[in-house]
Coordinates of C-alpha atoms and ligand atoms in Angstrom, one line a residue:
M1 CA 173.4 133.2 116.2
I2 CA 171.9 130.0 117.1
L3 CA 169.5 130.7 120.7
S4 CA 168.9 128.5 123.2
V5 CA 164.7 129.5 124.6
D6 CA 163.6 128.0 127.5
A7 CA 160.4 127.0 127.9
S8 CA 157.5 124.7 129.8
P9 CA 157.5 121.0 128.5
Y10 CA 154.1 120.0 126.5
L11 CA 152.9 116.5 128.3
D12 CA 150.7 115.5 126.0
Q13 CA 153.0 115.2 123.1
T14 CA 151.6 111.0 122.5
L15 CA 152.6 110.5 118.9
G16 CA 149.5 107.7 118.1
T17 CA 149.3 105.9 114.5
S18 CA 150.6 108.5 112.3
G19 CA 152.9 110.7 114.2
L20 CA 151.6 114.1 116.6
R21 CA 148.2 114.8 115.3
K22 CA 146.3 117.9 117.4
P23 CA 143.5 120.8 117.1
T24 CA 145.5 123.6 115.4
G25 CA 145.3 125.9 117.9
H26 CA 146.7 123.1 120.6
A27 CA 149.1 122.9 118.0
M28 CA 149.7 127.2 117.8
Q29 CA 150.6 127.3 121.6
P30 CA 153.8 129.0 122.3
H31 CA 157.3 127.1 121.8
Y32 CA 154.7 123.5 121.5
V33 CA 156.0 122.9 117.7
A34 CA 159.8 123.9 118.5
L35 CA 159.6 122.1 122.1
F36 CA 158.2 118.6 119.8
M37 CA 161.2 118.9 117.3
Q38 CA 163.5 119.5 119.8
A39 CA 163.2 116.3 121.3
V40 CA 163.1 114.5 117.8
F41 CA 166.2 116.0 116.6
A42 CA 168.1 115.1 120.1
E43 CA 167.0 111.4 119.3
L44 CA 167.5 111.2 115.4
D45 CA 170.9 112.7 116.3
V46 CA 171.1 115.2 112.9
A47 CA 174.3 116.9 113.6
G48 CA 175.9 116.2 110.0
A49 CA 172.7 114.7 108.6
T50 CA 170.1 115.0 105.4
L51 CA 166.8 115.9 106.2
V52 CA 163.5 115.4 104.0
V53 CA 160.7 118.0 104.9
G54 CA 157.4 118.9 103.3
G55 CA 153.8 119.0 104.4
D56 CA 150.4 119.0 102.7
G57 CA 150.3 122.5 102.9
R58 CA 147.3 122.8 105.6
Y59 CA 147.2 126.0 108.0
F60 CA 150.0 126.4 110.3
N61 CA 153.1 124.5 107.7
D62 CA 154.9 127.8 106.3
E63 CA 155.5 129.0 109.8
A64 CA 155.9 125.6 111.4
I65 CA 158.1 124.5 108.7
Q66 CA 160.6 128.2 108.7
T67 CA 161.2 127.3 112.8
I68 CA 162.0 123.7 111.4
L69 CA 164.3 125.0 109.2
K70 CA 165.7 127.6 111.4
M71 CA 166.2 124.3 114.0
A72 CA 167.9 122.4 111.6
V73 CA 170.6 125.2 111.4
A74 CA 170.9 125.2 114.9
H75 CA 171.2 121.3 115.4
K76 CA 174.4 121.4 112.8
V77 CA 172.2 120.0 110.1
G78 CA 173.9 119.0 107.0
H79 CA 171.2 119.1 103.8
V80 CA 167.7 120.0 104.3
V81 CA 165.5 119.2 101.0
V82 CA 162.8 121.0 101.1
G83 CA 159.7 120.5 99.1
R84 CA 159.0 124.0 96.5
G85 CA 155.9 126.0 99.1
G86 CA 156.7 123.7 101.6
L87 CA 154.9 120.7 99.8
L88 CA 155.6 117.4 99.7
S89 CA 152.8 114.6 99.3
T90 CA 153.9 111.5 102.1
P91 CA 154.7 108.9 98.8
A92 CA 156.8 111.6 97.1
A93 CA 158.6 112.4 100.6
S94 CA 159.1 109.1 101.2
A95 CA 160.3 107.9 97.6
L96 CA 163.0 111.4 98.6
I97 CA 164.3 110.1 101.8
R98 CA 165.2 107.3 99.4
A99 CA 166.8 108.4 96.6
R100 CA 168.3 111.3 98.7
R101 CA 170.0 108.8 101.3
A102 CA 168.0 111.3 104.1
K103 CA 168.5 110.3 107.8
A104 CA 165.1 110.9 108.5
G105 CA 161.7 113.4 106.7
I106 CA 159.0 115.4 109.0
I107 CA 156.1 115.3 107.5
L108 CA 154.1 118.1 108.0
S109 CA 150.5 117.1 107.9
A110 CA 147.0 115.5 109.7
S111 CA 146.2 113.6 106.9
H112 CA 142.6 113.1 105.8
N113 CA 141.3 115.7 109.7
P114 CA 140.2 119.1 108.0
G115 CA 142.1 121.6 108.1
G116 CA 142.6 125.4 109.1
P117 CA 142.4 127.7 112.4
D118 CA 139.6 124.8 113.2
G119 CA 140.8 122.0 111.7
D120 CA 144.1 119.6 112.7
F121 CA 147.5 120.1 112.3
G122 CA 150.2 117.2 112.3
I123 CA 153.8 116.6 111.9
K124 CA 154.8 112.8 111.0
I125 CA 158.3 111.6 111.4
N126 CA 159.9 108.9 108.7
A127 CA 162.5 107.3 109.2
A128 CA 165.9 106.6 106.9
H129 CA 164.2 103.6 104.9
G130 CA 160.9 106.5 103.9
G131 CA 158.7 104.7 106.1
P132 CA 157.2 105.9 109.3
I133 CA 159.5 105.4 112.4
P134 CA 159.1 102.4 114.6
I135 CA 157.1 102.4 117.7
A136 CA 159.7 102.3 119.5
V137 CA 161.5 105.3 118.5
S138 CA 157.8 107.2 118.6
D139 CA 157.9 105.9 122.3
A140 CA 161.2 107.4 122.8
I141 CA 161.0 110.9 121.0
H142 CA 157.4 111.2 123.6
R143 CA 159.6 110.2 126.3
R144 CA 161.9 113.2 125.8
T145 CA 159.1 115.2 125.2
R146 CA 158.2 114.9 128.7
T147 CA 161.5 117.1 129.5
T148 CA 162.4 119.0 127.0
S149 CA 162.8 122.2 128.8
H150 CA 164.6 124.3 125.9
Y151 CA 165.1 124.2 121.9
A152 CA 167.8 125.9 119.9
I153 CA 166.8 127.6 117.3
A154 CA 168.8 130.0 114.6
D155 CA 168.2 133.7 114.4
M156 CA 167.9 134.0 110.5
P157 CA 165.4 135.6 108.1
D158 CA 162.6 133.1 107.0
I159 CA 163.7 130.9 103.8
A160 CA 161.8 131.7 100.1
L161 CA 159.9 129.0 99.6
D162 CA 157.9 130.0 96.4
R163 CA 160.9 129.0 94.1
D164 CA 163.6 126.7 93.4
G165 CA 166.7 127.5 95.1
R166 CA 169.6 125.9 96.8
H167 CA 170.9 128.6 100.4
Q168 CA 173.6 128.0 102.1
V169 CA 173.6 129.0 106.1
D170 CA 175.9 128.5 109.0
G171 CA 177.2 124.8 107.2
C172 CA 173.8 123.8 106.3
L173 CA 172.4 123.3 103.2
I174 CA 168.6 124.2 101.7
E175 CA 168.3 123.1 99.2
V176 CA 163.9 124.3 97.5
I177 CA 163.2 121.4 95.3
D178 CA 159.8 121.2 92.5
G179 CA 158.4 118.1 94.6
V180 CA 156.7 117.1 91.7
T181 CA 159.0 116.0 88.8
D182 CA 160.9 113.3 90.4
Y183 CA 157.4 111.8 91.9
V184 CA 156.0 111.3 88.9
A185 CA 159.3 110.1 87.1
L186 CA 159.4 107.0 90.1
L187 CA 155.7 106.1 88.3
E188 CA 157.0 106.1 84.8
T189 CA 159.2 103.2 85.9
L190 CA 156.1 101.6 87.2
F191 CA 153.3 102.4 84.6
D192 CA 153.1 102.1 81.5
F193 CA 152.2 105.8 80.3
D194 CA 151.8 104.9 76.5
R195 CA 149.0 102.4 77.2
I196 CA 147.2 105.0 79.7
A197 CA 147.3 107.7 77.1
D198 CA 145.5 106.3 74.4
L199 CA 143.0 104.5 77.3
F200 CA 142.2 108.0 77.5
R201 CA 143.1 108.6 73.8
S202 CA 140.2 105.6 73.3
G203 CA 137.1 108.0 74.1
F204 CA 137.3 106.7 78.1
T205 CA 135.9 109.3 80.9
M206 CA 138.1 109.9 84.2
R207 CA 137.3 112.2 86.9
F208 CA 140.1 112.8 89.8
D209 CA 139.2 114.7 92.7
A210 CA 142.4 116.8 94.9
M211 CA 139.8 117.9 97.5
H212 CA 141.9 121.2 97.2
A213 CA 145.1 119.7 99.0
V214 CA 148.7 118.1 97.7
T215 CA 148.6 116.2 95.0
G216 CA 146.5 118.8 92.6
P217 CA 150.4 119.7 91.7
Y218 CA 150.8 115.9 91.2
A219 CA 147.8 115.1 89.7
T220 CA 147.9 118.4 87.5
E221 CA 151.4 117.0 85.8
L222 CA 150.5 113.4 86.0
F223 CA 147.1 112.9 83.9
Q224 CA 146.5 115.9 82.7
R225 CA 150.4 117.0 81.3
R226 CA 151.5 113.3 80.9
L227 CA 149.0 111.7 80.2
G228 CA 146.5 113.4 78.3
L229 CA 143.6 113.7 80.4
P230 CA 141.4 117.2 79.4
A231 CA 141.3 119.5 82.5
A232 CA 137.8 120.0 82.9
S233 CA 138.4 116.3 84.7
L234 CA 140.6 117.5 87.8
M235 CA 138.3 118.7 90.2
N236 CA 139.5 120.9 93.1
Q237 CA 143.4 120.7 92.2
I238 CA 144.4 123.7 93.6
P239 CA 145.9 123.0 97.1
M240 CA 144.6 125.3 99.7
P241 CA 145.0 126.0 103.7
D242 CA 141.7 125.5 104.7
F243 CA 141.2 123.0 101.9
G244 CA 138.8 125.1 100.2
G245 CA 136.5 124.5 103.7
L246 CA 136.3 120.4 102.5
H247 CA 137.9 117.6 104.4
P248 CA 139.8 116.6 102.4
D249 CA 139.2 112.2 103.5
P250 CA 138.7 110.3 100.6
N251 CA 135.3 108.1 101.4
P252 CA 132.4 108.7 99.8
H253 CA 130.7 111.1 102.6
H254 CA 133.7 113.9 101.7
A255 CA 134.1 113.4 98.1
A256 CA 130.1 112.8 97.9
D257 CA 130.3 115.3 94.2
L258 CA 132.7 113.0 92.8
V259 CA 130.6 109.8 93.8
D260 CA 127.4 111.4 92.9
F261 CA 129.4 112.6 89.2
V262 CA 130.6 109.1 88.3
A263 CA 129.5 106.4 90.5
G264 CA 125.6 108.3 91.0
R265 CA 124.8 109.6 87.7
A266 CA 127.1 107.3 85.6
Q267 CA 128.9 110.5 83.6
A268 CA 132.3 108.9 83.9
D269 CA 133.8 105.8 83.0
F270 CA 136.6 106.1 86.4
G271 CA 136.6 108.4 89.7
A272 CA 139.5 108.7 92.6
A273 CA 140.3 111.1 95.1
S274 CA 143.4 111.3 97.5
D275 CA 143.2 113.0 100.8
G276 CA 145.3 115.8 102.3
D277 CA 148.5 114.1 101.6
G278 CA 148.3 111.9 98.9
D279 CA 148.6 109.3 100.7
R280 CA 144.8 107.8 100.6
N281 CA 142.7 106.6 97.7
L282 CA 139.5 106.2 96.9
I283 CA 138.3 104.3 93.6
V284 CA 134.8 104.8 92.2
G285 CA 133.4 103.7 88.8
R286 CA 130.4 104.0 86.6
G287 CA 127.4 102.9 89.4
L288 CA 129.7 101.9 92.5
V289 CA 132.2 102.9 95.2
V290 CA 135.4 100.0 95.6
S291 CA 135.7 99.3 98.7
P292 CA 139.4 99.7 100.1
S293 CA 139.4 96.0 100.7
D294 CA 137.9 94.9 97.2
S295 CA 140.5 97.4 95.8
L296 CA 143.3 96.2 97.7
A297 CA 142.8 92.3 96.4
V298 CA 141.6 93.3 92.4
I299 CA 145.3 95.7 92.3
A300 CA 146.9 92.2 93.4
A301 CA 145.2 90.0 91.5
N302 CA 146.1 92.1 88.3
A303 CA 149.0 93.6 89.5
H304 CA 151.3 90.9 86.8
L305 CA 149.2 93.2 83.6
V306 CA 151.6 96.3 85.2
P307 CA 154.5 97.0 84.0
G308 CA 156.3 97.3 87.4
Y309 CA 155.1 94.3 89.2
R310 CA 155.4 91.3 86.4
G311 CA 158.1 90.0 88.1
G312 CA 155.2 88.2 90.4
L313 CA 155.1 89.6 94.5
A314 CA 157.4 88.0 97.1
G315 CA 153.7 88.3 99.2
V316 CA 151.4 90.8 100.5
A317 CA 149.7 92.6 103.6
R318 CA 147.1 93.8 105.2
S319 CA 146.4 95.3 108.4
M320 CA 144.2 92.9 111.1
P321 CA 140.7 95.6 110.0
T322 CA 140.8 95.1 106.2
S323 CA 138.9 92.2 105.0
R324 CA 139.9 89.3 104.1
A325 CA 139.7 89.5 100.0
L326 CA 143.5 89.8 99.5
D327 CA 144.1 86.3 101.9
R328 CA 142.0 84.9 99.0
V329 CA 144.3 86.6 95.8
A330 CA 147.3 85.4 98.0
A331 CA 146.0 81.9 98.1
S332 CA 144.9 81.8 95.2
L333 CA 148.6 83.1 93.8
G334 CA 150.8 80.9 96.2
V335 CA 151.8 83.8 98.0
P336 CA 152.1 85.0 101.5
C337 CA 149.7 87.1 103.2
H338 CA 150.8 88.8 106.7
V339 CA 148.3 90.4 108.3
T340 CA 149.8 93.0 110.6
P341 CA 148.3 95.9 113.3
T342 CA 147.1 99.6 112.0
G343 CA 149.6 101.4 111.0
W344 CA 152.3 102.2 107.9
K345 CA 154.9 101.1 109.7
F346 CA 154.2 98.1 110.3
F347 CA 154.3 97.0 106.3
A348 CA 157.2 99.5 105.9
S349 CA 159.2 96.7 107.9
L350 CA 158.3 93.9 105.8
L351 CA 158.6 96.1 102.4
E352 CA 161.9 96.9 103.4
A353 CA 162.8 93.1 104.2
G354 CA 161.5 92.3 100.8
L355 CA 159.2 90.1 102.9
I356 CA 156.1 91.6 100.5
T357 CA 155.2 93.7 97.3
I358 CA 152.0 95.2 97.5
C359 CA 150.3 96.2 100.6
G360 CA 146.9 98.0 101.9
E361 CA 144.6 98.7 104.2
E362 CA 140.5 99.6 105.0
S363 CA 141.3 102.8 105.8
A364 CA 141.6 104.1 102.1
G365 CA 145.9 102.9 102.0
T366 CA 147.5 101.0 99.3
G367 CA 151.2 101.2 98.5
S368 CA 154.0 99.1 97.0
N369 CA 157.9 98.5 97.8
H370 CA 158.3 102.0 95.3
V371 CA 158.3 104.0 99.0
R372 CA 157.7 102.9 102.5
E373 CA 154.6 104.7 102.6
K374 CA 151.3 104.3 101.2
D375 CA 150.6 105.7 97.7
G376 CA 147.3 107.1 96.8
L377 CA 148.6 108.5 93.4
W378 CA 150.2 104.9 92.4
A379 CA 146.7 103.4 93.7
V380 CA 144.8 105.1 90.9
M381 CA 147.5 104.5 88.8
M382 CA 147.3 101.0 88.9
W383 CA 143.6 100.8 88.4
L384 CA 144.0 103.0 85.3
N385 CA 147.2 100.5 84.0
I386 CA 144.8 97.5 84.9
L387 CA 142.2 99.5 83.2
A388 CA 144.5 100.4 79.9
E389 CA 145.0 95.9 79.9
R390 CA 141.4 94.9 79.9
R391 CA 139.4 97.5 78.6
Q392 CA 136.4 96.5 80.7
P393 CA 134.1 98.6 82.8
V394 CA 135.4 98.6 86.5
A395 CA 132.0 97.3 87.4
E396 CA 133.2 94.1 85.2
I397 CA 136.5 93.7 86.9
L398 CA 134.9 93.9 90.0
R399 CA 132.2 91.2 89.0
D400 CA 134.7 88.8 87.3
H401 CA 136.7 88.8 91.3
W402 CA 134.1 88.5 93.1
Q403 CA 133.1 84.9 90.6
A404 CA 136.8 84.2 91.3
H405 CA 136.7 84.3 94.5
G406 CA 133.7 84.8 96.1
R407 CA 132.4 88.8 98.2
D408 CA 133.7 89.7 101.2
Y409 CA 130.7 92.7 102.4
Y410 CA 132.2 94.8 104.2
Q411 CA 131.5 98.2 105.7
R412 CA 133.1 99.8 108.3
L413 CA 131.1 102.5 111.1
D414 CA 132.8 105.6 112.6
F415 CA 131.5 106.6 116.3
E416 CA 133.8 110.0 116.0
E417 CA 134.0 112.4 119.4
V418 CA 133.1 110.3 121.9
D419 CA 133.9 110.5 125.2
A420 CA 137.3 108.9 125.8
A421 CA 136.6 107.3 128.9
A422 CA 133.3 106.1 127.9
A423 CA 135.6 104.4 124.6
E424 CA 138.1 102.9 126.9
D425 CA 135.4 101.8 128.8
L426 CA 133.8 100.0 126.0
M427 CA 137.0 97.7 124.9
E428 CA 137.9 96.8 128.5
T429 CA 135.0 95.5 129.2
L430 CA 134.9 93.7 125.6
R431 CA 137.9 92.4 127.0
R432 CA 137.0 91.0 130.0
R433 CA 134.1 89.7 128.7
M434 CA 135.6 87.6 125.2
P435 CA 135.8 84.5 127.0
L436 CA 132.1 84.5 127.2
L437 CA 131.3 85.8 123.6
A438 CA 131.0 82.5 121.3
A439 CA 128.7 81.3 124.0
D440 CA 126.2 84.5 123.7
L441 CA 126.2 84.9 119.8
A442 CA 125.7 81.0 119.8
G443 CA 122.9 80.1 117.0
R444 CA 123.3 83.5 115.7
L445 CA 127.0 83.5 114.1
T446 CA 129.5 80.2 113.7
V447 CA 132.0 82.0 116.1
T448 CA 135.6 80.3 115.5
E449 CA 138.0 82.6 117.6
V450 CA 137.8 85.6 120.1
N451 CA 141.2 87.7 120.2
D452 CA 142.5 90.7 121.0
F453 CA 145.0 90.7 118.2
A454 CA 148.7 91.2 118.8
Y455 CA 151.2 91.0 116.3
T456 CA 154.7 90.3 116.2
D457 CA 157.3 92.2 113.5
P458 CA 159.1 88.9 111.2
V459 CA 161.9 91.3 110.7
D460 CA 163.0 92.7 114.3
G461 CA 161.0 90.4 116.5
S462 CA 159.3 93.6 118.4
M463 CA 155.5 93.0 119.6
A464 CA 152.6 95.0 119.6
T465 CA 149.4 93.8 121.8
R466 CA 146.0 95.7 122.3
Q467 CA 145.3 96.2 119.0
G468 CA 141.7 95.8 118.3
V469 CA 139.1 93.3 119.9
Q470 CA 138.0 90.6 116.7
I471 CA 135.2 88.0 116.9
I472 CA 135.9 85.5 113.8
A473 CA 133.1 83.6 112.9
D474 CA 132.7 81.1 109.8
E475 CA 130.5 83.5 108.0
A476 CA 131.4 86.5 109.4
R477 CA 133.7 88.8 111.4
I478 CA 133.3 91.7 113.1
V479 CA 136.5 93.8 114.8
Y480 CA 136.3 96.5 117.4
R481 CA 139.4 99.1 117.9
L482 CA 140.1 103.1 118.5
S483 CA 141.4 105.3 116.3
G484 CA 144.6 106.6 117.1
T485 CA 144.7 109.3 114.4
G486 CA 141.8 111.7 115.8
T487 CA 141.9 114.8 118.0
R488 CA 138.7 115.3 119.9
G489 CA 137.3 112.9 122.3
A490 CA 137.7 109.2 121.0
T491 CA 136.5 107.5 117.9
L492 CA 135.2 103.9 118.3
R493 CA 135.6 102.0 114.8
V494 CA 133.5 98.7 114.3
Y495 CA 134.7 97.1 111.3
L496 CA 131.7 94.2 109.7
E497 CA 132.7 91.7 107.3
R498 CA 130.3 89.1 105.7
F499 CA 131.7 86.4 103.5
A500 CA 129.8 85.3 100.0
P501 CA 131.6 82.3 98.8
R502 CA 131.6 81.5 94.8
G503 CA 128.5 81.1 93.2
E504 CA 126.3 82.9 96.3
D505 CA 124.6 86.6 94.8
H506 CA 127.6 89.3 95.4
R507 CA 125.0 91.8 93.7
R508 CA 124.0 93.2 97.2
L509 CA 124.4 96.5 98.9
P510 CA 126.5 96.2 101.6
A511 CA 124.4 97.6 104.4
E512 CA 121.8 95.1 103.3
A513 CA 124.1 92.5 103.6
L514 CA 125.5 93.6 106.8
A515 CA 122.3 94.3 108.1
Q516 CA 122.7 91.6 110.6
V517 CA 126.0 91.4 111.1
Q518 CA 125.6 95.7 112.3
A519 CA 122.8 94.6 114.7
L520 CA 124.8 92.2 116.6
A521 CA 128.0 94.4 116.8
M522 CA 125.9 97.4 118.6
Q523 CA 124.4 94.3 121.1
V524 CA 128.2 92.5 121.9
A525 CA 129.2 96.1 122.5
D526 CA 126.5 98.1 124.1
V527 CA 127.9 100.1 122.0
S528 CA 124.9 102.9 122.1
R529 CA 124.7 102.3 125.8
F530 CA 128.7 103.7 126.1
T531 CA 128.6 105.8 123.3
G532 CA 125.6 107.6 123.9
R533 CA 125.0 106.9 120.0
T534 CA 122.4 104.8 118.1
S535 CA 124.2 105.4 115.0
P536 CA 127.8 105.6 113.0
S537 CA 129.0 109.5 112.3
V538 CA 130.4 108.0 109.3
I539 CA 129.6 104.5 107.2
S540 CA 132.3 104.0 104.4
Ligands
G16_1 C1 147.3 106.2 109.5 C2 148.3 105.3 109.2 C3 147.3 104.5 108.7 C4 146.3 104.1 109.8 C5 145.4 105.0 109.3 C6 144.2 105.1 110.2 O1 147.2 106.9 107.9 O2 149.1 105.7 108.6 O3 148.1 102.8 109.0 O4 145.0 102.8 109.0 O5 145.9 106.1 109.9 O6 144.2 104.9 111.7 P1 143.5 104.9 113.0 O7 142.6 103.8 112.3 O8 144.4 104.5 114.6 O9 142.6 106.0 112.6 P2 147.3 108.2 107.9 O10 146.4 108.5 106.6 O11 146.6 109.2 109.2 O12 148.2 108.5 108.3

């Protein structure tokens, strides 16, 4: 029996950088998820279609998934492929959407944000190509949510998600599958598993932190069962609804135990972590943390050592705030380097058109054309395959890289949960002052350009404006933008970069190399006055 339920629309269901993200308690309000999904199903026109559904296992996911399955039946969806236990990592979901020729994917995750009743909840919608829906579609969904005052849902028992199976309900096939097998098979087409297993056999030691999030089962199958890594090398590998009380953001701040073990105490050759939904990564070597921007550049420069990329790269891409280390690699390889706004959807368009092979971001996302999302385990496997070929320590690979290309010292400062109006005011004031900044900074920075980044997608011509203010100087760059993934107040991100060319000292600590740029960045935008903070909450 199909029920039509009346309810008042919620007016705050705006989709941000990566789908709908809200505090869990907010998303658990009556009918909140169902009304949002009604708008999604109507906009995507899902009758007869195949959908992929899964998530990172965070608190409230199981309940939300049952709602979505019952609504899929009511909307006459033909086939729903759902991960066992409701689990699918974001990259695995992307692969599955493509493999099953699904019309869309629904990924229940707030990514790297904490989970649990006091944490965050989220819903990401992916398109048939496997990547995030474009802005035009997310805007259309948001418009619909504002007037959606009923939803259709089947009156049926919950579907058992604890084991694989096929459930035929009223013309809709709900297929529960193990999300791990197909994904590991895809990685096997790209990487030399034997060489990596050899590396582990040779005494090379690794530590992987799954942060009690979705990659635990994937990492166990991949690293332990397939590549022979000892079980003790995996940390926090059991997914938990509250991520064990941890914050599943793989940066030096939230993955401090891993960083201390590998970089601090030098007790393993290599360390890595991934986030809530498995699309981000952290790479750590004995004695050092690799910045995401450097990791992207090293991966691109060494991709020819990995079987899946031996044919070369069509092009590469980075998000605007990401350091320019990738641009230098692209120039040396003679391939185009695209610069996009923040948000994987912009890369998905370029990947889909075959314009790029590898792309990534300062926010710890790296990926390739094997899927249309960033992929944490893929990045770890790229490093392992490169290490298996080069047989050098991570620190030496970076040193060689900087010697060849120069080093872009890089840091991101996050001012989290600041007053939203004050943060907007800071950005607007900065925008108004853009024409004056070069003169203001004269003598301290050789400013060549100040702009509010705008982008035209070379594939479909769509435009994105107001994507962040950048001050570009000969020797450095400062970028300011507001995060689109926070759920409380606003998060101001300030990105700092300073270039040390070939032959200069590359062994300084980023904080020290960037101290002067940081002081300028704080002063130019009057960060302390607007935010009430004299220092950032997180530095990565
Ligand atoms: C999403 C996007 C990324 C972006 C990140 C942070 O990732 O897909 O492209 O870099 O958010 O965005 P912001 O700086 O606006 O907070 P995820 O892993 O959170 O889905």
